[in-house]
PDB file of C-alpha atoms and ligand atoms in Angstrom:
ATOM      1  CA  MET A 675       4.434  -1.873 -16.569  1.00  0.00           C
ATOM      2  CA  ALA A 676       4.054  -4.560 -19.249  1.00  0.00           C
ATOM      3  CA  ASP A 677       3.436  -7.362 -16.734  1.00  0.00           C
ATOM      4  CA  TYR A 678       1.111  -5.440 -14.426  1.00  0.00           C
ATOM      5  CA  ASN A 679      -2.630  -5.659 -14.894  1.00  0.00           C
ATOM      6  CA  TRP A 680      -4.473  -3.710 -12.219  1.00  0.00           C
ATOM      7  CA  LEU A 681      -7.734  -5.596 -12.702  1.00  0.00           C
ATOM      8  CA  GLU A 682      -5.975  -8.900 -11.987  1.00  0.00           C
ATOM      9  CA  ALA A 683      -3.808  -7.463  -9.214  1.00  0.00           C
ATOM     10  CA  ILE A 684      -6.795  -6.393  -7.135  1.00  0.00           C
ATOM     11  CA  SER A 685      -9.271  -8.984  -8.440  1.00  0.00           C
ATOM     12  CA  VAL A 686     -11.690  -6.718 -10.281  1.00  0.00           C
ATOM     13  CA  SER A 687     -13.860  -8.257 -12.997  1.00  0.00           C
ATOM     14  CA  GLU A 688     -15.233  -6.446 -16.057  1.00  0.00           C
ATOM     15  CA  GLU A 689     -18.666  -6.885 -14.500  1.00  0.00           C
ATOM     16  CA  MET A 690     -17.589  -5.085 -11.335  1.00  0.00           C
ATOM     17  CA  LEU A 691     -16.239  -2.252 -13.480  1.00  0.00           C
ATOM     18  CA  MET A 692     -19.619  -1.794 -15.122  1.00  0.00           C
ATOM     19  CA  LYS A 693     -21.497  -1.819 -11.830  1.00  0.00           C
ATOM     20  CA  THR A 694     -19.480   0.852 -10.078  1.00  0.00           C
ATOM     21  CA  ASP A 695     -21.605   3.925  -9.485  1.00  0.00           C
ATOM     22  CA  GLN A 696     -20.633   6.043  -6.485  1.00  0.00           C
ATOM     23  CA  ARG A 697     -16.990   7.032  -6.264  1.00  0.00           C
ATOM     24  CA  LEU A 698     -15.037   6.404  -3.054  1.00  0.00           C
ATOM     25  CA  PRO A 699     -14.702   9.648  -1.050  1.00  0.00           C
ATOM     26  CA  VAL A 700     -11.064  10.275  -0.127  1.00  0.00           C
ATOM     27  CA  ILE A 701      -9.673  12.893   2.241  1.00  0.00           C
ATOM     28  CA  TRP A 702      -5.925  13.481   1.827  1.00  0.00           C
ATOM     29  CA  ILE A 703      -4.128  15.159   4.729  1.00  0.00           C
ATOM     30  CA  SER A 704      -0.500  16.244   4.459  1.00  0.00           C
ATOM     31  CA  ALA A 705       1.636  16.378   7.581  1.00  0.00           C
ATOM     32  CA  LEU A 706       5.470  16.569   7.608  1.00  0.00           C
ATOM     33  CA  ASP A 707       5.950  15.782   3.940  1.00  0.00           C
ATOM     34  CA  CYS A 708       7.690  16.959   0.781  1.00  0.00           C
ATOM     35  CA  THR A 709       4.612  16.417  -1.494  1.00  0.00           C
ATOM     36  CA  GLY A 710       6.491  13.692  -3.376  1.00  0.00           C
ATOM     37  CA  CYS A 711       3.831  11.116  -2.497  1.00  0.00           C
ATOM     38  CA  LYS A 712       1.122  13.380  -3.893  1.00  0.00           C
ATOM     39  CA  GLU A 713       3.209  13.778  -7.040  1.00  0.00           C
ATOM     40  CA  ALA A 714       3.385  10.003  -7.269  1.00  0.00           C
ATOM     41  CA  PHE A 715      -0.397   9.773  -6.832  1.00  0.00           C
ATOM     42  CA  THR A 716      -0.868  12.036  -9.868  1.00  0.00           C
ATOM     43  CA  ARG A 717       1.362   9.842 -12.061  1.00  0.00           C
ATOM     44  CA  SER A 718      -0.278   6.443 -12.159  1.00  0.00           C
ATOM     45  CA  PHE A 719      -0.504   4.733 -15.547  1.00  0.00           C
ATOM     46  CA  GLU A 720      -2.386   1.498 -14.727  1.00  0.00           C
ATOM     47  CA  PRO A 721      -5.079   2.741 -14.312  1.00  0.00           C
ATOM     48  CA  SER A 722      -4.278   6.381 -14.974  1.00  0.00           C
ATOM     49  CA  THR A 723      -4.842   8.879 -12.191  1.00  0.00           C
ATOM     50  CA  LEU A 724      -7.278  10.719 -14.454  1.00  0.00           C
ATOM     51  CA  ASP A 725      -9.410   7.606 -15.048  1.00  0.00           C
ATOM     52  CA  THR A 726      -9.272   6.853 -11.340  1.00  0.00           C
ATOM     53  CA  LEU A 727     -10.477  10.320 -10.366  1.00  0.00           C
ATOM     54  CA  LEU A 728     -13.190  10.457 -13.000  1.00  0.00           C
ATOM     55  CA  ASN A 729     -14.574   6.968 -12.384  1.00  0.00           C
ATOM     56  CA  PHE A 730     -13.659   5.505  -9.020  1.00  0.00           C
ATOM     57  CA  ILE A 731     -12.338   7.991  -6.459  1.00  0.00           C
ATOM     58  CA  SER A 732     -13.666  11.349  -5.399  1.00  0.00           C
ATOM     59  CA  LEU A 733     -10.750  13.294  -3.937  1.00  0.00           C
ATOM     60  CA  GLU A 734     -12.741  15.577  -1.653  1.00  0.00           C
ATOM     61  CA  TYR A 735      -9.879  17.317   0.105  1.00  0.00           C
ATOM     62  CA  SER A 736      -6.189  17.853  -0.522  1.00  0.00           C
ATOM     63  CA  GLU A 737      -4.365  21.025   0.470  1.00  0.00           C
ATOM     64  CA  LEU A 738      -2.385  20.889  -2.766  1.00  0.00           C
ATOM     65  CA  LEU A 739      -4.788  19.360  -5.281  1.00  0.00           C
ATOM     66  CA  SER A 740      -8.167  20.822  -4.259  1.00  0.00           C
ATOM     67  CA  ALA A 741      -9.251  23.614  -6.595  1.00  0.00           C
ATOM     68  CA  ALA A 742     -10.676  25.563  -3.651  1.00  0.00           C
ATOM     69  CA  SER A 743      -8.714  26.719  -0.632  1.00  0.00           C
ATOM     70  CA  GLY A 744      -9.154  28.408   2.728  1.00  0.00           C
ATOM     71  CA  GLU A 745     -12.390  28.363   4.726  1.00  0.00           C
ATOM     72  CA  HIS A 746     -14.466  26.916   1.887  1.00  0.00           C
ATOM     73  CA  VAL A 747     -12.409  23.786   1.476  1.00  0.00           C
ATOM     74  CA  GLU A 748     -12.072  23.320   5.248  1.00  0.00           C
ATOM     75  CA  ALA A 749     -15.867  23.530   5.581  1.00  0.00           C
ATOM     76  CA  HIS A 750     -16.237  21.041   2.739  1.00  0.00           C
ATOM     77  CA  LYS A 751     -13.886  18.603   4.501  1.00  0.00           C
ATOM     78  CA  GLU A 752     -16.015  18.781   7.657  1.00  0.00           C
ATOM     79  CA  SER A 753     -19.160  18.162   5.618  1.00  0.00           C
ATOM     80  CA  ILE A 754     -17.610  14.978   4.156  1.00  0.00           C
ATOM     81  CA  PHE A 755     -16.898  13.671   7.672  1.00  0.00           C
ATOM     82  CA  GLU A 756     -20.620  13.988   8.428  1.00  0.00           C
ATOM     83  CA  LYS A 757     -22.106  12.972   5.103  1.00  0.00           C
ATOM     84  CA  TYR A 758     -19.874   9.919   4.574  1.00  0.00           C
ATOM     85  CA  LYS A 759     -19.307   8.842   8.151  1.00  0.00           C
ATOM     86  CA  GLY A 760     -17.678   5.395   8.088  1.00  0.00           C
ATOM     87  CA  GLU A 761     -17.492   5.439   4.283  1.00  0.00           C
ATOM     88  CA  TYR A 762     -14.635   7.745   3.360  1.00  0.00           C
ATOM     89  CA  VAL A 763     -10.954   6.825   3.263  1.00  0.00           C
ATOM     90  CA  LEU A 764      -8.310   8.971   4.903  1.00  0.00           C
ATOM     91  CA  ALA A 765      -4.929   9.119   3.158  1.00  0.00           C
ATOM     92  CA  VAL A 766      -2.142  10.607   5.263  1.00  0.00           C
ATOM     93  CA  GLU A 767       1.086  11.769   3.684  1.00  0.00           C
ATOM     94  CA  GLY A 768       4.073  12.656   5.863  1.00  0.00           C
ATOM     95  CA  SER A 769       4.942  11.941   9.457  1.00  0.00           C
ATOM     96  CA  VAL A 770       3.273  13.508  12.483  1.00  0.00           C
ATOM     97  CA  PRO A 771       5.177  16.079  14.550  1.00  0.00           C
ATOM     98  CA  GLY A 772       5.423  15.411  18.262  1.00  0.00           C
ATOM     99  CA  SER A 773       4.197  18.874  19.148  1.00  0.00           C
ATOM    100  CA  ASP A 774       1.728  21.394  17.752  1.00  0.00           C
ATOM    101  CA  GLU A 775       4.333  24.111  17.260  1.00  0.00           C
ATOM    102  CA  PHE A 776       5.630  22.473  14.073  1.00  0.00           C
ATOM    103  CA  LEU A 777       2.500  22.132  11.976  1.00  0.00           C
ATOM    104  CA  MET A 778      -1.023  23.529  12.097  1.00  0.00           C
ATOM    105  CA  ILE A 779      -3.741  23.237   9.452  1.00  0.00           C
ATOM    106  CA  ALA A 780      -6.365  25.995   9.384  1.00  0.00           C
ATOM    107  CA  GLY A 781      -5.493  26.898  12.959  1.00  0.00           C
ATOM    108  CA  LYS A 782      -5.673  23.305  14.204  1.00  0.00           C
ATOM    109  CA  SER A 783      -2.911  20.943  15.231  1.00  0.00           C
ATOM    110  CA  VAL A 784      -2.209  18.386  12.520  1.00  0.00           C
ATOM    111  CA  ARG A 785      -2.140  15.657  15.207  1.00  0.00           C
ATOM    112  CA  GLU A 786      -5.678  16.593  16.237  1.00  0.00           C
ATOM    113  CA  GLU A 787      -6.754  16.941  12.635  1.00  0.00           C
ATOM    114  CA  ILE A 788      -5.564  13.452  11.655  1.00  0.00           C
ATOM    115  CA  TYR A 789      -7.215  11.907  14.715  1.00  0.00           C
ATOM    116  CA  HIS A 790     -10.435  13.805  13.968  1.00  0.00           C
ATOM    117  CA  ALA A 791     -10.424  12.653  10.329  1.00  0.00           C
ATOM    118  CA  ALA A 792      -9.432   9.058  11.158  1.00  0.00           C
ATOM    119  CA  LYS A 793     -11.948   8.271  13.888  1.00  0.00           C
ATOM    120  CA  ASN A 794     -14.896   7.970  11.472  1.00  0.00           C
ATOM    121  CA  ALA A 795     -12.973   6.774   8.421  1.00  0.00           C
ATOM    122  CA  LYS A 796     -13.642   3.430   6.771  1.00  0.00           C
ATOM    123  CA  ALA A 797      -9.865   2.951   6.585  1.00  0.00           C
ATOM    124  CA  VAL A 798      -6.638   4.917   6.721  1.00  0.00           C
ATOM    125  CA  ILE A 799      -3.833   4.629   4.191  1.00  0.00           C
ATOM    126  CA  ALA A 800      -0.400   5.794   5.312  1.00  0.00           C
ATOM    127  CA  VAL A 801       1.034   7.008   2.005  1.00  0.00           C
ATOM    128  CA  GLY A 802       4.822   6.973   1.854  1.00  0.00           C
ATOM    129  CA  SER A 803       7.630   6.029   4.215  1.00  0.00           C
ATOM    130  CA  CYS A 804       7.269   9.165   6.380  1.00  0.00           C
ATOM    131  CA  SER A 805       3.653   8.358   7.158  1.00  0.00           C
ATOM    132  CA  ALA A 806       4.288   4.617   7.469  1.00  0.00           C
ATOM    133  CA  TRP A 807       7.507   4.668   9.520  1.00  0.00           C
ATOM    134  CA  GLY A 808       8.369   8.285  10.430  1.00  0.00           C
ATOM    135  CA  GLY A 809      10.689   8.559   7.425  1.00  0.00           C
ATOM    136  CA  ILE A 810      13.071  11.434   6.864  1.00  0.00           C
ATOM    137  CA  PRO A 811      11.508  13.895   9.383  1.00  0.00           C
ATOM    138  CA  ALA A 812      12.046  11.240  12.104  1.00  0.00           C
ATOM    139  CA  ALA A 813      15.626  10.464  11.019  1.00  0.00           C
ATOM    140  CA  GLY A 814      18.774  11.505  12.839  1.00  0.00           C
ATOM    141  CA  LEU A 815      18.197  13.923  15.712  1.00  0.00           C
ATOM    142  CA  ASN A 816      14.496  14.166  14.805  1.00  0.00           C
ATOM    143  CA  PRO A 817      14.118  17.818  15.824  1.00  0.00           C
ATOM    144  CA  THR A 818      10.308  17.772  15.529  1.00  0.00           C
ATOM    145  CA  ASN A 819       9.914  14.451  17.410  1.00  0.00           C
ATOM    146  CA  ALA A 820       8.197  13.135  14.299  1.00  0.00           C
ATOM    147  CA  GLU A 821       6.332   9.824  14.509  1.00  0.00           C
ATOM    148  CA  ASP A 822       4.551   7.533  12.103  1.00  0.00           C
ATOM    149  CA  VAL A 823       0.841   8.055  11.592  1.00  0.00           C
ATOM    150  CA  MET A 824      -0.120   5.031  13.724  1.00  0.00           C
ATOM    151  CA  ALA A 825       0.694   7.178  16.755  1.00  0.00           C
ATOM    152  CA  VAL A 826      -2.523   9.158  16.269  1.00  0.00           C
ATOM    153  CA  ILE A 827      -4.916   6.690  14.615  1.00  0.00           C
ATOM    154  CA  PRO A 828      -7.578   5.107  16.864  1.00  0.00           C
ATOM    155  CA  GLU A 829      -6.836   1.398  17.334  1.00  0.00           C
ATOM    156  CA  GLU A 830     -10.103   0.163  15.858  1.00  0.00           C
ATOM    157  CA  VAL A 831      -9.612   1.878  12.473  1.00  0.00           C
ATOM    158  CA  PRO A 832      -8.137  -0.400   9.758  1.00  0.00           C
ATOM    159  CA  VAL A 833      -4.791   0.897   8.470  1.00  0.00           C
ATOM    160  CA  ALA A 834      -2.660  -0.030   5.464  1.00  0.00           C
ATOM    161  CA  LEU A 835       0.905   1.191   5.029  1.00  0.00           C
ATOM    162  CA  VAL A 836       2.050   2.013   1.492  1.00  0.00           C
ATOM    163  CA  PRO A 837       5.714   2.914   2.046  1.00  0.00           C
ATOM    164  CA  GLY A 838       8.242   4.227  -0.439  1.00  0.00           C
ATOM    165  CA  CYS A 839       9.972   7.532  -1.007  1.00  0.00           C
ATOM    166  CA  PRO A 840       7.783   8.041  -2.892  1.00  0.00           C
ATOM    167  CA  PRO A 841       5.599   4.920  -3.161  1.00  0.00           C
ATOM    168  CA  ILE A 842       4.852   3.363  -6.538  1.00  0.00           C
ATOM    169  CA  PRO A 843       1.858   5.323  -7.937  1.00  0.00           C
ATOM    170  CA  GLU A 844      -0.047   2.144  -8.791  1.00  0.00           C
ATOM    171  CA  ALA A 845       0.430   0.872  -5.230  1.00  0.00           C
ATOM    172  CA  ILE A 846      -1.287   3.978  -3.826  1.00  0.00           C
ATOM    173  CA  ILE A 847      -4.098   3.840  -6.357  1.00  0.00           C
ATOM    174  CA  GLY A 848      -4.408   0.042  -6.276  1.00  0.00           C
ATOM    175  CA  THR A 849      -4.896   0.112  -2.494  1.00  0.00           C
ATOM    176  CA  LEU A 850      -7.596   2.772  -2.791  1.00  0.00           C
ATOM    177  CA  LEU A 851      -9.289   0.912  -5.627  1.00  0.00           C
ATOM    178  CA  HIS A 852      -9.338  -2.333  -3.671  1.00  0.00           C
ATOM    179  CA  ILE A 853     -11.347  -0.547  -0.981  1.00  0.00           C
ATOM    180  CA  HIS A 854     -13.615   0.941  -3.628  1.00  0.00           C
ATOM    181  CA  PHE A 855     -14.387  -2.383  -5.321  1.00  0.00           C
ATOM    182  CA  HIS A 856     -14.249  -4.795  -2.375  1.00  0.00           C
ATOM    183  CA  GLY A 857     -15.274  -2.558   0.530  1.00  0.00           C
ATOM    184  CA  GLU A 858     -12.154  -3.434   2.546  1.00  0.00           C
ATOM    185  CA  LEU A 859      -8.381  -3.201   2.559  1.00  0.00           C
ATOM    186  CA  PRO A 860      -6.441  -5.704   0.459  1.00  0.00           C
ATOM    187  CA  GLU A 861      -4.642  -8.568   2.200  1.00  0.00           C
ATOM    188  CA  LEU A 862      -1.815  -7.131   4.303  1.00  0.00           C
ATOM    189  CA  ASP A 863       1.480  -8.598   5.463  1.00  0.00           C
ATOM    190  CA  LYS A 864       2.501  -8.576   9.137  1.00  0.00           C
ATOM    191  CA  LYS A 865       3.758  -5.002   8.758  1.00  0.00           C
ATOM    192  CA  LYS A 866       0.366  -3.890   7.361  1.00  0.00           C
ATOM    193  CA  ARG A 867       1.596  -3.525   3.764  1.00  0.00           C
ATOM    194  CA  PRO A 868      -0.622  -4.738   0.884  1.00  0.00           C
ATOM    195  CA  MET A 869       0.777  -8.154  -0.069  1.00  0.00           C
ATOM    196  CA  VAL A 870       0.139  -7.607  -3.745  1.00  0.00           C
ATOM    197  CA  PHE A 871       2.712  -4.786  -3.872  1.00  0.00           C
ATOM    198  CA  TYR A 872       5.139  -5.708  -1.074  1.00  0.00           C
ATOM    199  CA  GLN A 873       5.477  -9.488  -0.993  1.00  0.00           C
ATOM    200  CA  LYS A 874       8.806  -9.628  -2.871  1.00  0.00           C
ATOM    201  CA  THR A 875      12.107  -7.864  -2.421  1.00  0.00           C
ATOM    202  CA  VAL A 876      13.450  -5.611  -5.145  1.00  0.00           C
ATOM    203  CA  HIS A 877      16.289  -8.122  -5.544  1.00  0.00           C
ATOM    204  CA  MET A 878      13.964 -11.037  -6.346  1.00  0.00           C
ATOM    205  CA  THR A 879      12.782  -9.441  -9.589  1.00  0.00           C
ATOM    206  CA  CYS A 880      15.756  -7.197 -10.356  1.00  0.00           C
ATOM    207  CA  HIS A 881      16.848  -7.092 -13.984  1.00  0.00           C
ATOM    208  CA  ARG A 882      20.489  -7.234 -12.780  1.00  0.00           C
ATOM    209  CA  LYS A 883      19.927 -10.434 -10.789  1.00  0.00           C
ATOM    210  CA  PRO A 884      21.434 -12.724 -13.473  1.00  0.00           C
ATOM    211  CA  TYR A 885      24.717 -10.857 -12.843  1.00  0.00           C
ATOM    212  CA  PHE A 886      24.325 -11.315  -9.081  1.00  0.00           C
ATOM    213  CA  ASP A 887      23.864 -15.044  -9.632  1.00  0.00           C
ATOM    214  CA  GLN A 888      27.048 -15.147 -11.733  1.00  0.00           C
ATOM    215  CA  LYS A 889      28.914 -13.046  -9.133  1.00  0.00           C
ATOM    216  CA  LEU A 890      29.519 -10.276 -11.643  1.00  0.00           C
ATOM    217  CA  PHE A 891      29.595  -7.073  -9.606  1.00  0.00           C
ATOM    218  CA  VAL A 892      30.249  -3.391 -10.107  1.00  0.00           C
ATOM    219  CA  GLU A 893      33.230  -2.502  -7.909  1.00  0.00           C
ATOM    220  CA  SER A 894      33.108   1.283  -8.384  1.00  0.00           C
ATOM    221  CA  TYR A 895      30.761   3.632 -10.191  1.00  0.00           C
ATOM    222  CA  ASP A 896      33.214   4.231 -13.032  1.00  0.00           C
ATOM    223  CA  ASP A 897      34.517   0.746 -13.752  1.00  0.00           C
ATOM    224  CA  GLU A 898      33.974  -1.684 -16.604  1.00  0.00           C
ATOM    225  CA  GLY A 899      31.289  -3.528 -14.601  1.00  0.00           C
ATOM    226  CA  THR A 900      29.294  -0.297 -14.467  1.00  0.00           C
ATOM    227  CA  ARG A 901      29.441   0.001 -18.237  1.00  0.00           C
ATOM    228  CA  LYS A 902      28.304  -3.619 -18.592  1.00  0.00           C
ATOM    229  CA  GLY A 903      25.377  -3.168 -16.186  1.00  0.00           C
ATOM    230  CA  TYR A 904      26.596  -5.656 -13.565  1.00  0.00           C
ATOM    231  CA  CYS A 905      25.006  -6.123 -10.138  1.00  0.00           C
ATOM    232  CA  LEU A 906      25.364  -3.252  -7.631  1.00  0.00           C
ATOM    233  CA  PHE A 907      25.467  -5.411  -4.491  1.00  0.00           C
ATOM    234  CA  LYS A 908      29.066  -4.536  -3.624  1.00  0.00           C
ATOM    235  CA  LEU A 909      28.207  -0.839  -3.702  1.00  0.00           C
ATOM    236  CA  GLY A 910      25.720  -1.364  -0.876  1.00  0.00           C
ATOM    237  CA  CYS A 911      22.561  -2.089  -2.862  1.00  0.00           C
ATOM    238  CA  LYS A 912      19.634  -2.599  -0.457  1.00  0.00           C
ATOM    239  CA  GLY A 913      17.540  -4.517  -2.990  1.00  0.00           C
ATOM    240  CA  PRO A 914      17.943  -7.850  -1.137  1.00  0.00           C
ATOM    241  CA  THR A 915      16.229  -6.470   1.989  1.00  0.00           C
ATOM    242  CA  ALA A 916      13.822  -3.931   0.493  1.00  0.00           C
ATOM    243  CA  PHE A 917      10.258  -5.144  -0.010  1.00  0.00           C
ATOM    244  CA  ASN A 918       8.806  -3.221  -2.925  1.00  0.00           C
ATOM    245  CA  ALA A 919       7.571  -3.817  -6.467  1.00  0.00           C
ATOM    246  CA  CYS A 920       9.813  -1.293  -8.267  1.00  0.00           C
ATOM    247  CA  GLU A 921      11.519  -3.856 -10.466  1.00  0.00           C
ATOM    248  CA  SER A 922       8.432  -5.960 -11.189  1.00  0.00           C
ATOM    249  CA  MET A 923       6.208  -2.966 -12.027  1.00  0.00           C
ATOM    250  CA  GLY A 924       8.544  -1.030 -14.284  1.00  0.00           C
ATOM    251  CA  TYR A 925       9.745   1.488 -11.685  1.00  0.00           C
ATOM    252  CA  ASP A 926      13.338   0.264 -11.897  1.00  0.00           C
ATOM    253  CA  ARG A 927      14.779   3.712 -12.528  1.00  0.00           C
ATOM    254  CA  CYS A 928      17.284   3.820  -9.643  1.00  0.00           C
ATOM    255  CA  ILE A 929      18.932   0.520 -10.507  1.00  0.00           C
ATOM    256  CA  ALA A 930      18.459   1.010 -14.259  1.00  0.00           C
ATOM    257  CA  ALA A 931      20.237   4.369 -13.953  1.00  0.00           C
ATOM    258  CA  GLY A 932      23.193   2.585 -12.331  1.00  0.00           C
ATOM    259  CA  PHE A 933      22.506   3.632  -8.758  1.00  0.00           C
ATOM    260  CA  SER A 934      21.944   0.999  -6.112  1.00  0.00           C
ATOM    261  CA  CYS A 935      18.623   0.626  -4.294  1.00  0.00           C
ATOM    262  CA  ILE A 936      18.508   2.685  -1.061  1.00  0.00           C
ATOM    263  CA  GLY A 937      15.648   0.611   0.387  1.00  0.00           C
ATOM    264  CA  CYS A 938      13.383   3.656   0.613  1.00  0.00           C
ATOM    265  CA  SER A 939      10.333   1.524   1.423  1.00  0.00           C
ATOM    266  CA  GLU A 940      11.904   0.090   4.578  1.00  0.00           C
ATOM    267  CA  LYS A 941      11.667   1.413   8.124  1.00  0.00           C
ATOM    268  CA  GLY A 942      14.521   3.743   9.096  1.00  0.00           C
ATOM    269  CA  PHE A 943      16.059   3.690   5.618  1.00  0.00           C
ATOM    270  CA  TRP A 944      17.702   7.073   6.049  1.00  0.00           C
ATOM    271  CA  ASP A 945      19.342   6.211   9.366  1.00  0.00           C
ATOM    272  CA  LYS A 946      20.501   2.909   7.901  1.00  0.00           C
ATOM    273  CA  GLY A 947      22.489   4.670   5.213  1.00  0.00           C
ATOM    274  CA  GLY A 948      20.007   6.178   2.771  1.00  0.00           C
ATOM    275  CA  PHE A 949      21.585   7.875  -0.184  1.00  0.00           C
ATOM    276  CA  CYS A 950      24.923   8.606   1.505  1.00  0.00           C
ATOM    277  CA  GLY A 951      25.246   5.073   2.838  1.00  0.00           C
ATOM    278  CA  THR A 952      25.141   3.512  -0.590  1.00  0.00           C
ATOM    279  CA  VAL A 953      27.751   5.954  -1.863  1.00  0.00           C
ATOM    280  CA  LYS A 954      30.151   5.461   1.063  1.00  0.00           C
ATOM    281  CA  ARG A 955      29.659   1.835   1.985  1.00  0.00           C
ATOM    282  CA  LYS A 956      31.353  -0.843  -0.042  1.00  0.00           C
ATOM    283  CA  ARG A 957      30.859  -4.554   0.518  1.00  0.00           C
ATOM    284  CA  LYS A 958      33.814  -6.919   0.203  1.00  0.00           C
TER     285      LYS A 958
HETATM  286 FE1  SF4 D2000      19.996  -7.414  -6.147  1.00  0.00          FE
HETATM  287 FE2  SF4 D2000      20.749  -4.848  -6.127  1.00  0.00          FE
HETATM  288 FE3  SF4 D2000      22.112  -6.633  -7.568  1.00  0.00          FE
HETATM  289 FE4  SF4 D2000      19.646  -5.887  -8.320  1.00  0.00          FE
HETATM  290  S1  SF4 D2000      21.482  -4.583  -8.270  1.00  0.00           S
HETATM  291  S2  SF4 D2000      20.487  -7.977  -8.270  1.00  0.00           S
HETATM  292  S3  SF4 D2000      18.673  -5.625  -6.309  1.00  0.00           S
HETATM  293  S4  SF4 D2000      21.904  -6.604  -5.297  1.00  0.00           S
END
């Protein structure tokens, strides 16, 4: 995280920091998810999740993180839709099932619930690859007919996708903070991802790239190249086609641990090989 400065990344001046008064109301709805994205949200360092929650964001509803539960928290969520109409941000984690039989929240279909929450939101953030692209629930035979969140968001509502399995914590928080400080989503690429976090591939900033450039590759997970930390390209590393800031923001744990990038931030990553693909596939 040494090179990442969140104030610079989202263009926030010291003066803007001092002027911030009301926190940004955020509603977090979980659909077909594993809660990994929420875990990531709680683990930001720059700024810390605690600082973010105390100073900039008011997390008004989350099935997992809200202190209250049941009817009280559901009633509170409805009150936020009224009180902050057009001002709150909706974060959606997980993909959306194609039918109501797979997921209900407080007696309501999650499809309906996301639409209801999104229609008066200032913006929607699709947190994680399941929400952004359908992800693991939509992979393979897709027994729940899972879809990405765009399937149920009204067209006129601005949406940003923050993919990853899970996403980088600072990418989730940085996107929310940009809305808080600037009143709008950060600049997005053509796939609706914030440019600041998704403009480079993992490969472009990978700490093993000098070995790639010298054509020094690991050939198998137990060879001498592995011990020397050579490039994992021949083991199927997806870093060259995966747009994410893992390597540039200090979240290089997969590649640093000696396992090749599975491209978890890209659409259809599981069907394109995922974890098993990088173990089985070997490039010549
Ligand atoms: Fe690129 Fe992967 Fe090699 Fe890193 S390990 S240099 S991301 S191919």
